[in-house]
Amino acid sequence: MTTRPTRLPATADAPPSPDGHPLRRSTDPAPHPLRRAEDRTPPPCTVSLVVPARNEARNIPWVFEQIPDCVDEVLLIDGDSSDATVRMAAECMPGVRLLPQSGPGKGNALRTGFLAARGEYVVMMDADGSMSPAEIPHFLHFLQHGYDFVKGSRFVAGGGSLDLTRIRRLGNRGLLSVVNRLYGASLTDLCYGFCAFRRPFLDQLDLHAVGFEIEAEMIVHALRSGLRIAEVPSLELPRRSGSSNLHAVSDGTRILRTLLSERPGAHPRVPARSAP
């Protein structure tokens, strides 16, 4: 794949996103002590995109067509698909890295991809077409300007959802209130898996979750570790084809259990046996 590093303008303290959308900040980065005032353009960094997929052959072409040139490698983590997901990915992007996940669940797929990623920045997104790869430069913009973990939000100005059911909205709101209360945070979205982070902080994220609860686990561990977090607006699109593997009630219950087990003062959790 042709590499075209992003070179985005920097401003003092909290830069606006490339398209002018406002930023919701959770933790402000400290100014770099060695950076000269006139030298604010950060050097380009390599970017890995991790895409977990299970039976998404009909959605892969649209997703891969939208991937911007600032992405240096794409890793598709296949969850034992019974359709042509793997073959379609290889046909659409001959340079894609195809990896089987080592166990069941989205969490296992993401951890497999994170450990294999070689880029300095790691971006994660779904393969169902509900997230636009065209938004990736917005995430990289804030990683390049001092933030460690950047997450998409459907509930800040410029974001939104065309696919959020009432029960999912209520569940997200309730789980988000638990996180904000436990950690004194002011996040606006929780159950949304469009995120990016600096790969050196993967150990601090300390991921063990097996299923969809990994998205909440990442955010909680980022907060607990004191990482500098930014939220950027993101538009959730309807799934382009097929049916979701998410089960609102059962997966919501797993997320709540994860949040309670990770609360400050809780007993340390035994790592999942299926961790790669």
PDB file of C-alpha atoms in Angstrom:
ATOM      1  CA  MET A   1       0.000   0.000   0.000  1.00  0.00           C
ATOM      2  CA  THR A   2       1.303   3.440  -0.803  1.00  0.00           C
ATOM      3  CA  THR A   3       2.235   5.323   2.330  1.00  0.00           C
ATOM      4  CA  ARG A   4       1.220   8.945   2.526  1.00  0.00           C
ATOM      5  CA  PRO A   5       1.939  10.284   6.047  1.00  0.00           C
ATOM      6  CA  THR A   6      -0.529  12.782   7.417  1.00  0.00           C
ATOM      7  CA  ARG A   7       0.771  16.291   8.018  1.00  0.00           C
ATOM      8  CA  LEU A   8      -1.868  18.146   9.969  1.00  0.00           C
ATOM      9  CA  PRO A   9      -1.598  21.674  11.367  1.00  0.00           C
ATOM     10  CA  ALA A  10      -0.945  22.075  15.056  1.00  0.00           C
ATOM     11  CA  THR A  11      -2.201  24.735  17.400  1.00  0.00           C
ATOM     12  CA  ALA A  12      -1.539  25.497  21.030  1.00  0.00           C
ATOM     13  CA  ASP A  13      -2.920  23.157  23.705  1.00  0.00           C
ATOM     14  CA  ALA A  14      -6.174  21.842  22.175  1.00  0.00           C
ATOM     15  CA  PRO A  15      -6.141  21.823  18.357  1.00  0.00           C
ATOM     16  CA  PRO A  16      -9.400  21.724  16.442  1.00  0.00           C
ATOM     17  CA  SER A  17     -10.000  18.626  14.336  1.00  0.00           C
ATOM     18  CA  PRO A  18      -9.075  18.853  10.638  1.00  0.00           C
ATOM     19  CA  ASP A  19     -12.664  19.603   9.607  1.00  0.00           C
ATOM     20  CA  GLY A  20     -13.263  22.173  12.317  1.00  0.00           C
ATOM     21  CA  HIS A  21     -15.386  19.964  14.574  1.00  0.00           C
ATOM     22  CA  PRO A  22     -15.066  20.768  18.289  1.00  0.00           C
ATOM     23  CA  LEU A  23     -13.108  18.501  20.576  1.00  0.00           C
ATOM     24  CA  ARG A  24     -14.403  17.033  23.806  1.00  0.00           C
ATOM     25  CA  ARG A  25     -11.376  16.772  26.040  1.00  0.00           C
ATOM     26  CA  SER A  26     -11.120  14.454  29.026  1.00  0.00           C
ATOM     27  CA  THR A  27      -7.488  15.078  29.947  1.00  0.00           C
ATOM     28  CA  ASP A  28      -5.354  17.904  28.581  1.00  0.00           C
ATOM     29  CA  PRO A  29      -1.803  16.966  27.537  1.00  0.00           C
ATOM     30  CA  ALA A  30       1.067  18.839  29.125  1.00  0.00           C
ATOM     31  CA  PRO A  31       3.185  20.896  26.714  1.00  0.00           C
ATOM     32  CA  HIS A  32       6.319  19.149  25.490  1.00  0.00           C
ATOM     33  CA  PRO A  33       9.246  20.634  27.494  1.00  0.00           C
ATOM     34  CA  LEU A  34      11.754  20.303  24.641  1.00  0.00           C
ATOM     35  CA  ARG A  35       9.602  21.476  21.742  1.00  0.00           C
ATOM     36  CA  ARG A  36      10.436  24.886  20.316  1.00  0.00           C
ATOM     37  CA  ALA A  37       7.595  27.330  19.882  1.00  0.00           C
ATOM     38  CA  GLU A  38       8.163  27.524  16.143  1.00  0.00           C
ATOM     39  CA  ASP A  39       8.400  23.738  15.718  1.00  0.00           C
ATOM     40  CA  ARG A  40       4.877  22.472  16.287  1.00  0.00           C
ATOM     41  CA  THR A  41       4.389  20.129  13.338  1.00  0.00           C
ATOM     42  CA  PRO A  42       4.890  16.584  14.660  1.00  0.00           C
ATOM     43  CA  PRO A  43       6.809  14.042  12.598  1.00  0.00           C
ATOM     44  CA  PRO A  44       4.706  11.476  10.723  1.00  0.00           C
ATOM     45  CA  CYS A  45       4.065   8.164  12.470  1.00  0.00           C
ATOM     46  CA  THR A  46       3.153   4.778  11.068  1.00  0.00           C
ATOM     47  CA  VAL A  47      -0.468   3.706  11.457  1.00  0.00           C
ATOM     48  CA  SER A  48      -1.965   0.223  11.837  1.00  0.00           C
ATOM     49  CA  LEU A  49      -5.691  -0.370  11.318  1.00  0.00           C
ATOM     50  CA  VAL A  50      -7.142  -3.406  13.125  1.00  0.00           C
ATOM     51  CA  VAL A  51     -10.446  -4.678  11.729  1.00  0.00           C
ATOM     52  CA  PRO A  52     -12.124  -7.675  13.417  1.00  0.00           C
ATOM     53  CA  ALA A  53     -14.522  -9.449  11.062  1.00  0.00           C
ATOM     54  CA  ARG A  54     -16.849 -12.430  11.102  1.00  0.00           C
ATOM     55  CA  ASN A  55     -18.944 -13.106   8.016  1.00  0.00           C
ATOM     56  CA  GLU A  56     -18.555  -9.573   6.624  1.00  0.00           C
ATOM     57  CA  ALA A  57     -17.694 -10.437   3.005  1.00  0.00           C
ATOM     58  CA  ARG A  58     -20.404  -8.162   1.588  1.00  0.00           C
ATOM     59  CA  ASN A  59     -19.232  -5.183   3.665  1.00  0.00           C
ATOM     60  CA  ILE A  60     -15.465  -5.493   3.248  1.00  0.00           C
ATOM     61  CA  PRO A  61     -15.280  -3.857  -0.232  1.00  0.00           C
ATOM     62  CA  TRP A  62     -16.944  -0.625   0.928  1.00  0.00           C
ATOM     63  CA  VAL A  63     -14.863  -0.445   4.121  1.00  0.00           C
ATOM     64  CA  PHE A  64     -11.556  -1.070   2.359  1.00  0.00           C
ATOM     65  CA  GLU A  65     -12.336   1.445  -0.404  1.00  0.00           C
ATOM     66  CA  GLN A  66     -12.689   4.179   2.226  1.00  0.00           C
ATOM     67  CA  ILE A  67      -9.376   3.587   4.029  1.00  0.00           C
ATOM     68  CA  PRO A  68      -7.232   6.745   3.712  1.00  0.00           C
ATOM     69  CA  ASP A  69      -3.641   6.741   2.529  1.00  0.00           C
ATOM     70  CA  CYS A  70      -2.365   7.695   5.986  1.00  0.00           C
ATOM     71  CA  VAL A  71      -2.906   4.062   7.068  1.00  0.00           C
ATOM     72  CA  ASP A  72       0.288   2.047   6.578  1.00  0.00           C
ATOM     73  CA  GLU A  73      -0.996  -1.451   7.300  1.00  0.00           C
ATOM     74  CA  VAL A  74      -4.399  -3.082   7.592  1.00  0.00           C
ATOM     75  CA  LEU A  75      -4.901  -6.179   9.719  1.00  0.00           C
ATOM     76  CA  LEU A  76      -8.111  -8.130   9.224  1.00  0.00           C
ATOM     77  CA  ILE A  77      -8.707 -10.506  12.121  1.00  0.00           C
ATOM     78  CA  ASP A  78     -11.019 -13.274  10.987  1.00  0.00           C
ATOM     79  CA  GLY A  79     -13.381 -14.852  13.496  1.00  0.00           C
ATOM     80  CA  ASP A  80     -13.753 -18.205  11.721  1.00  0.00           C
ATOM     81  CA  SER A  81     -15.983 -16.769   8.992  1.00  0.00           C
ATOM     82  CA  SER A  82     -18.115 -19.207   7.025  1.00  0.00           C
ATOM     83  CA  ASP A  83     -18.461 -16.831   4.064  1.00  0.00           C
ATOM     84  CA  ALA A  84     -15.843 -15.309   1.734  1.00  0.00           C
ATOM     85  CA  THR A  85     -14.617 -12.656   4.196  1.00  0.00           C
ATOM     86  CA  VAL A  86     -10.946 -13.641   3.972  1.00  0.00           C
ATOM     87  CA  ARG A  87     -10.940 -14.095   0.200  1.00  0.00           C
ATOM     88  CA  MET A  88     -12.786 -10.818  -0.337  1.00  0.00           C
ATOM     89  CA  ALA A  89     -10.337  -8.924   1.875  1.00  0.00           C
ATOM     90  CA  ALA A  90      -7.355 -10.320  -0.037  1.00  0.00           C
ATOM     91  CA  GLU A  91      -8.962  -9.453  -3.370  1.00  0.00           C
ATOM     92  CA  CYS A  92      -9.866  -5.894  -2.361  1.00  0.00           C
ATOM     93  CA  MET A  93      -6.482  -5.209  -0.756  1.00  0.00           C
ATOM     94  CA  PRO A  94      -3.662  -7.590  -1.731  1.00  0.00           C
ATOM     95  CA  GLY A  95      -1.408  -6.126   0.974  1.00  0.00           C
ATOM     96  CA  VAL A  96      -3.814  -6.773   3.842  1.00  0.00           C
ATOM     97  CA  ARG A  97      -2.494  -8.857   6.734  1.00  0.00           C
ATOM     98  CA  LEU A  98      -4.951 -11.714   7.342  1.00  0.00           C
ATOM     99  CA  LEU A  99      -4.853 -13.241  10.813  1.00  0.00           C
ATOM    100  CA  PRO A 100      -7.134 -15.813  12.457  1.00  0.00           C
ATOM    101  CA  GLN A 101      -8.139 -14.950  15.991  1.00  0.00           C
ATOM    102  CA  SER A 102      -6.964 -17.360  18.655  1.00  0.00           C
ATOM    103  CA  GLY A 103     -10.345 -17.773  20.355  1.00  0.00           C
ATOM    104  CA  PRO A 104     -13.977 -16.632  20.231  1.00  0.00           C
ATOM    105  CA  GLY A 105     -15.222 -13.084  20.749  1.00  0.00           C
ATOM    106  CA  LYS A 106     -14.510  -9.557  19.575  1.00  0.00           C
ATOM    107  CA  GLY A 107     -12.169  -8.928  22.482  1.00  0.00           C
ATOM    108  CA  ASN A 108      -9.987 -11.846  21.490  1.00  0.00           C
ATOM    109  CA  ALA A 109      -9.948 -10.655  17.866  1.00  0.00           C
ATOM    110  CA  LEU A 110      -8.867  -7.142  18.839  1.00  0.00           C
ATOM    111  CA  ARG A 111      -6.152  -8.361  21.188  1.00  0.00           C
ATOM    112  CA  THR A 112      -4.832 -10.615  18.429  1.00  0.00           C
ATOM    113  CA  GLY A 113      -4.644  -7.619  16.107  1.00  0.00           C
ATOM    114  CA  PHE A 114      -3.116  -5.263  18.671  1.00  0.00           C
ATOM    115  CA  LEU A 115      -0.295  -7.686  19.448  1.00  0.00           C
ATOM    116  CA  ALA A 116       0.469  -8.146  15.741  1.00  0.00           C
ATOM    117  CA  ALA A 117       0.271  -4.447  14.797  1.00  0.00           C
ATOM    118  CA  ARG A 118       3.555  -2.788  13.866  1.00  0.00           C
ATOM    119  CA  GLY A 119       2.480   0.856  13.626  1.00  0.00           C
ATOM    120  CA  GLU A 120       3.222   3.501  16.228  1.00  0.00           C
ATOM    121  CA  TYR A 121      -0.484   4.394  16.227  1.00  0.00           C
ATOM    122  CA  VAL A 122      -3.175   1.698  16.314  1.00  0.00           C
ATOM    123  CA  VAL A 123      -6.733   2.339  15.113  1.00  0.00           C
ATOM    124  CA  MET A 124      -9.610  -0.096  15.670  1.00  0.00           C
ATOM    125  CA  MET A 125     -12.909  -0.113  13.813  1.00  0.00           C
ATOM    126  CA  ASP A 126     -15.680  -2.518  12.804  1.00  0.00           C
ATOM    127  CA  ALA A 127     -15.990  -4.237   9.430  1.00  0.00           C
ATOM    128  CA  ASP A 128     -19.764  -3.831   9.018  1.00  0.00           C
ATOM    129  CA  GLY A 129     -19.679  -0.369   7.423  1.00  0.00           C
ATOM    130  CA  SER A 130     -21.109   1.393  10.470  1.00  0.00           C
ATOM    131  CA  MET A 131     -17.904   3.405  10.917  1.00  0.00           C
ATOM    132  CA  SER A 132     -16.346   5.470   8.153  1.00  0.00           C
ATOM    133  CA  PRO A 133     -12.590   5.016   7.663  1.00  0.00           C
ATOM    134  CA  ALA A 134     -12.584   8.566   6.270  1.00  0.00           C
ATOM    135  CA  GLU A 135     -12.743   9.742   9.910  1.00  0.00           C
ATOM    136  CA  ILE A 136      -9.395   8.132  10.792  1.00  0.00           C
ATOM    137  CA  PRO A 137      -7.338  11.330  10.152  1.00  0.00           C
ATOM    138  CA  HIS A 138      -9.394  13.079  12.876  1.00  0.00           C
ATOM    139  CA  PHE A 139      -8.224  10.473  15.411  1.00  0.00           C
ATOM    140  CA  LEU A 140      -4.612  10.671  14.258  1.00  0.00           C
ATOM    141  CA  HIS A 141      -4.712  14.464  14.522  1.00  0.00           C
ATOM    142  CA  PHE A 142      -5.058  14.307  18.298  1.00  0.00           C
ATOM    143  CA  LEU A 143      -2.574  11.476  18.743  1.00  0.00           C
ATOM    144  CA  GLN A 144      -0.095  13.659  16.874  1.00  0.00           C
ATOM    145  CA  HIS A 145      -0.760  16.536  19.252  1.00  0.00           C
ATOM    146  CA  GLY A 146      -0.164  14.963  22.628  1.00  0.00           C
ATOM    147  CA  TYR A 147      -3.076  12.631  23.381  1.00  0.00           C
ATOM    148  CA  ASP A 148      -2.556   8.946  24.144  1.00  0.00           C
ATOM    149  CA  PHE A 149      -6.023   7.510  23.564  1.00  0.00           C
ATOM    150  CA  VAL A 150      -8.662   8.906  21.197  1.00  0.00           C
ATOM    151  CA  LYS A 151     -12.212   7.608  21.052  1.00  0.00           C
ATOM    152  CA  GLY A 152     -15.103   8.384  18.777  1.00  0.00           C
ATOM    153  CA  SER A 153     -18.266   9.836  20.266  1.00  0.00           C
ATOM    154  CA  ARG A 154     -21.732   9.894  18.761  1.00  0.00           C
ATOM    155  CA  PHE A 155     -22.870  12.447  21.332  1.00  0.00           C
ATOM    156  CA  VAL A 156     -20.646  15.473  20.808  1.00  0.00           C
ATOM    157  CA  ALA A 157     -21.312  18.201  18.261  1.00  0.00           C
ATOM    158  CA  GLY A 158     -20.621  16.839  14.811  1.00  0.00           C
ATOM    159  CA  GLY A 159     -21.275  13.224  15.818  1.00  0.00           C
ATOM    160  CA  GLY A 160     -24.445  11.183  15.674  1.00  0.00           C
ATOM    161  CA  SER A 161     -25.983   7.811  14.929  1.00  0.00           C
ATOM    162  CA  LEU A 162     -28.268   6.539  12.177  1.00  0.00           C
ATOM    163  CA  ASP A 163     -28.444   3.084  13.730  1.00  0.00           C
ATOM    164  CA  LEU A 164     -28.859   3.481  17.491  1.00  0.00           C
ATOM    165  CA  THR A 165     -31.943   1.756  18.884  1.00  0.00           C
ATOM    166  CA  ARG A 166     -33.725   3.039  21.978  1.00  0.00           C
ATOM    167  CA  ILE A 167     -32.552   0.147  24.154  1.00  0.00           C
ATOM    168  CA  ARG A 168     -28.939   0.563  23.030  1.00  0.00           C
ATOM    169  CA  ARG A 169     -29.097   4.306  23.681  1.00  0.00           C
ATOM    170  CA  LEU A 170     -30.478   3.798  27.197  1.00  0.00           C
ATOM    171  CA  GLY A 171     -27.964   1.059  27.929  1.00  0.00           C
ATOM    172  CA  ASN A 172     -25.043   3.168  26.747  1.00  0.00           C
ATOM    173  CA  ARG A 173     -26.240   6.110  28.828  1.00  0.00           C
ATOM    174  CA  GLY A 174     -26.572   3.994  31.977  1.00  0.00           C
ATOM    175  CA  LEU A 175     -23.181   2.307  31.600  1.00  0.00           C
ATOM    176  CA  LEU A 176     -21.538   5.635  30.784  1.00  0.00           C
ATOM    177  CA  SER A 177     -22.904   7.157  33.993  1.00  0.00           C
ATOM    178  CA  VAL A 178     -21.280   4.324  35.953  1.00  0.00           C
ATOM    179  CA  VAL A 179     -17.874   5.047  34.385  1.00  0.00           C
ATOM    180  CA  ASN A 180     -18.110   8.805  34.874  1.00  0.00           C
ATOM    181  CA  ARG A 181     -19.186   8.370  38.485  1.00  0.00           C
ATOM    182  CA  LEU A 182     -16.488   5.837  39.382  1.00  0.00           C
ATOM    183  CA  TYR A 183     -13.640   7.736  37.724  1.00  0.00           C
ATOM    184  CA  GLY A 184     -14.749  11.363  37.988  1.00  0.00           C
ATOM    185  CA  ALA A 185     -14.720  11.579  34.193  1.00  0.00           C
ATOM    186  CA  SER A 186     -16.927  13.525  31.787  1.00  0.00           C
ATOM    187  CA  LEU A 187     -17.015  11.194  28.791  1.00  0.00           C
ATOM    188  CA  THR A 188     -19.988  11.344  26.425  1.00  0.00           C
ATOM    189  CA  ASP A 189     -19.952   7.857  24.850  1.00  0.00           C
ATOM    190  CA  LEU A 190     -18.881   4.393  26.004  1.00  0.00           C
ATOM    191  CA  CYS A 191     -20.150   1.513  23.861  1.00  0.00           C
ATOM    192  CA  TYR A 192     -18.627   2.562  20.575  1.00  0.00           C
ATOM    193  CA  GLY A 193     -15.635   0.731  19.175  1.00  0.00           C
ATOM    194  CA  PHE A 194     -13.990   3.378  16.989  1.00  0.00           C
ATOM    195  CA  CYS A 195     -10.781   4.176  18.892  1.00  0.00           C
ATOM    196  CA  ALA A 196      -7.089   4.868  18.397  1.00  0.00           C
ATOM    197  CA  PHE A 197      -4.125   4.801  20.749  1.00  0.00           C
ATOM    198  CA  ARG A 198      -0.363   4.951  20.925  1.00  0.00           C
ATOM    199  CA  ARG A 199       0.938   1.375  20.693  1.00  0.00           C
ATOM    200  CA  PRO A 200       3.536   1.831  23.481  1.00  0.00           C
ATOM    201  CA  PHE A 201       0.583   2.174  25.874  1.00  0.00           C
ATOM    202  CA  LEU A 202      -0.837  -1.263  25.034  1.00  0.00           C
ATOM    203  CA  ASP A 203       0.619  -2.679  28.257  1.00  0.00           C
ATOM    204  CA  GLN A 204      -1.112   0.042  30.287  1.00  0.00           C
ATOM    205  CA  LEU A 205      -4.429  -0.848  28.649  1.00  0.00           C
ATOM    206  CA  ASP A 206      -3.914  -4.379  30.041  1.00  0.00           C
ATOM    207  CA  LEU A 207      -6.655  -5.996  27.977  1.00  0.00           C
ATOM    208  CA  HIS A 208      -8.182  -9.351  28.912  1.00  0.00           C
ATOM    209  CA  ALA A 209     -11.839  -9.130  27.872  1.00  0.00           C
ATOM    210  CA  VAL A 210     -13.149 -11.723  25.453  1.00  0.00           C
ATOM    211  CA  GLY A 211     -16.295 -10.125  24.001  1.00  0.00           C
ATOM    212  CA  PHE A 212     -17.766  -6.709  23.222  1.00  0.00           C
ATOM    213  CA  GLU A 213     -16.954  -5.561  26.767  1.00  0.00           C
ATOM    214  CA  ILE A 214     -13.371  -4.959  25.630  1.00  0.00           C
ATOM    215  CA  GLU A 215     -14.390  -1.470  24.447  1.00  0.00           C
ATOM    216  CA  ALA A 216     -15.433  -0.481  27.987  1.00  0.00           C
ATOM    217  CA  GLU A 217     -12.371  -2.225  29.447  1.00  0.00           C
ATOM    218  CA  MET A 218     -10.074  -0.150  27.225  1.00  0.00           C
ATOM    219  CA  ILE A 219     -11.626   3.120  28.347  1.00  0.00           C
ATOM    220  CA  VAL A 220     -11.638   2.195  32.034  1.00  0.00           C
ATOM    221  CA  HIS A 221      -7.997   1.125  31.933  1.00  0.00           C
ATOM    222  CA  ALA A 222      -7.022   4.268  30.027  1.00  0.00           C
ATOM    223  CA  LEU A 223      -8.702   6.367  32.734  1.00  0.00           C
ATOM    224  CA  ARG A 224      -7.153   4.331  35.525  1.00  0.00           C
ATOM    225  CA  SER A 225      -3.686   4.633  33.984  1.00  0.00           C
ATOM    226  CA  GLY A 226      -3.948   8.404  33.632  1.00  0.00           C
ATOM    227  CA  LEU A 227      -3.670   8.394  29.845  1.00  0.00           C
ATOM    228  CA  ARG A 228      -4.518  11.623  28.052  1.00  0.00           C
ATOM    229  CA  ILE A 229      -7.896  10.972  26.437  1.00  0.00           C
ATOM    230  CA  ALA A 230      -9.720  12.894  23.735  1.00  0.00           C
ATOM    231  CA  GLU A 231     -13.169  12.328  22.265  1.00  0.00           C
ATOM    232  CA  VAL A 232     -13.795  13.209  18.621  1.00  0.00           C
ATOM    233  CA  PRO A 233     -17.175  13.384  16.858  1.00  0.00           C
ATOM    234  CA  SER A 234     -18.109  10.321  14.851  1.00  0.00           C
ATOM    235  CA  LEU A 235     -21.175   9.415  12.822  1.00  0.00           C
ATOM    236  CA  GLU A 236     -22.433   5.858  13.273  1.00  0.00           C
ATOM    237  CA  LEU A 237     -23.911   4.570  10.020  1.00  0.00           C
ATOM    238  CA  PRO A 238     -26.379   1.716   9.571  1.00  0.00           C
ATOM    239  CA  ARG A 239     -24.807  -1.694   9.027  1.00  0.00           C
ATOM    240  CA  ARG A 240     -24.519  -2.069   5.267  1.00  0.00           C
ATOM    241  CA  SER A 241     -25.396  -5.761   5.057  1.00  0.00           C
ATOM    242  CA  GLY A 242     -26.050  -8.749   7.306  1.00  0.00           C
ATOM    243  CA  SER A 243     -26.952  -8.874  10.977  1.00  0.00           C
ATOM    244  CA  SER A 244     -25.028  -7.694  14.018  1.00  0.00           C
ATOM    245  CA  ASN A 245     -23.264 -10.099  16.363  1.00  0.00           C
ATOM    246  CA  LEU A 246     -24.082  -7.761  19.268  1.00  0.00           C
ATOM    247  CA  HIS A 247     -26.800  -8.816  21.736  1.00  0.00           C
ATOM    248  CA  ALA A 248     -27.855  -5.699  23.614  1.00  0.00           C
ATOM    249  CA  VAL A 249     -29.048  -7.277  26.869  1.00  0.00           C
ATOM    250  CA  SER A 250     -26.495 -10.075  27.344  1.00  0.00           C
ATOM    251  CA  ASP A 251     -23.535  -7.997  26.133  1.00  0.00           C
ATOM    252  CA  GLY A 252     -24.725  -5.024  28.181  1.00  0.00           C
ATOM    253  CA  THR A 253     -24.740  -7.251  31.259  1.00  0.00           C
ATOM    254  CA  ARG A 254     -21.183  -8.379  30.509  1.00  0.00           C
ATOM    255  CA  ILE A 255     -20.096  -4.751  30.172  1.00  0.00           C
ATOM    256  CA  LEU A 256     -21.668  -3.860  33.531  1.00  0.00           C
ATOM    257  CA  ARG A 257     -19.917  -6.783  35.207  1.00  0.00           C
ATOM    258  CA  THR A 258     -16.629  -5.633  33.698  1.00  0.00           C
ATOM    259  CA  LEU A 259     -17.126  -2.088  34.995  1.00  0.00           C
ATOM    260  CA  LEU A 260     -17.952  -3.315  38.495  1.00  0.00           C
ATOM    261  CA  SER A 261     -15.020  -5.726  38.586  1.00  0.00           C
ATOM    262  CA  GLU A 262     -12.693  -2.927  37.477  1.00  0.00           C
ATOM    263  CA  ARG A 263     -13.997  -0.320  39.916  1.00  0.00           C
ATOM    264  CA  PRO A 264     -11.441   1.341  42.202  1.00  0.00           C
ATOM    265  CA  GLY A 265     -10.755  -0.879  45.194  1.00  0.00           C
ATOM    266  CA  ALA A 266     -12.044  -4.068  43.566  1.00  0.00           C
ATOM    267  CA  HIS A 267      -9.982  -7.240  43.773  1.00  0.00           C
ATOM    268  CA  PRO A 268      -7.542  -7.802  40.902  1.00  0.00           C
ATOM    269  CA  ARG A 269      -9.010  -9.882  38.106  1.00  0.00           C
ATOM    270  CA  VAL A 270      -7.480 -13.138  36.929  1.00  0.00           C
ATOM    271  CA  PRO A 271      -6.487 -12.798  33.236  1.00  0.00           C
ATOM    272  CA  ALA A 272      -8.740 -14.581  30.765  1.00  0.00           C
ATOM    273  CA  ARG A 273      -7.456 -18.043  29.821  1.00  0.00           C
ATOM    274  CA  SER A 274      -7.968 -17.310  26.132  1.00  0.00           C
ATOM    275  CA  ALA A 275      -5.698 -14.252  26.117  1.00  0.00           C
ATOM    276  CA  PRO A 276      -3.258 -14.529  23.204  1.00  0.00           C
TER     277      PRO A 276
END
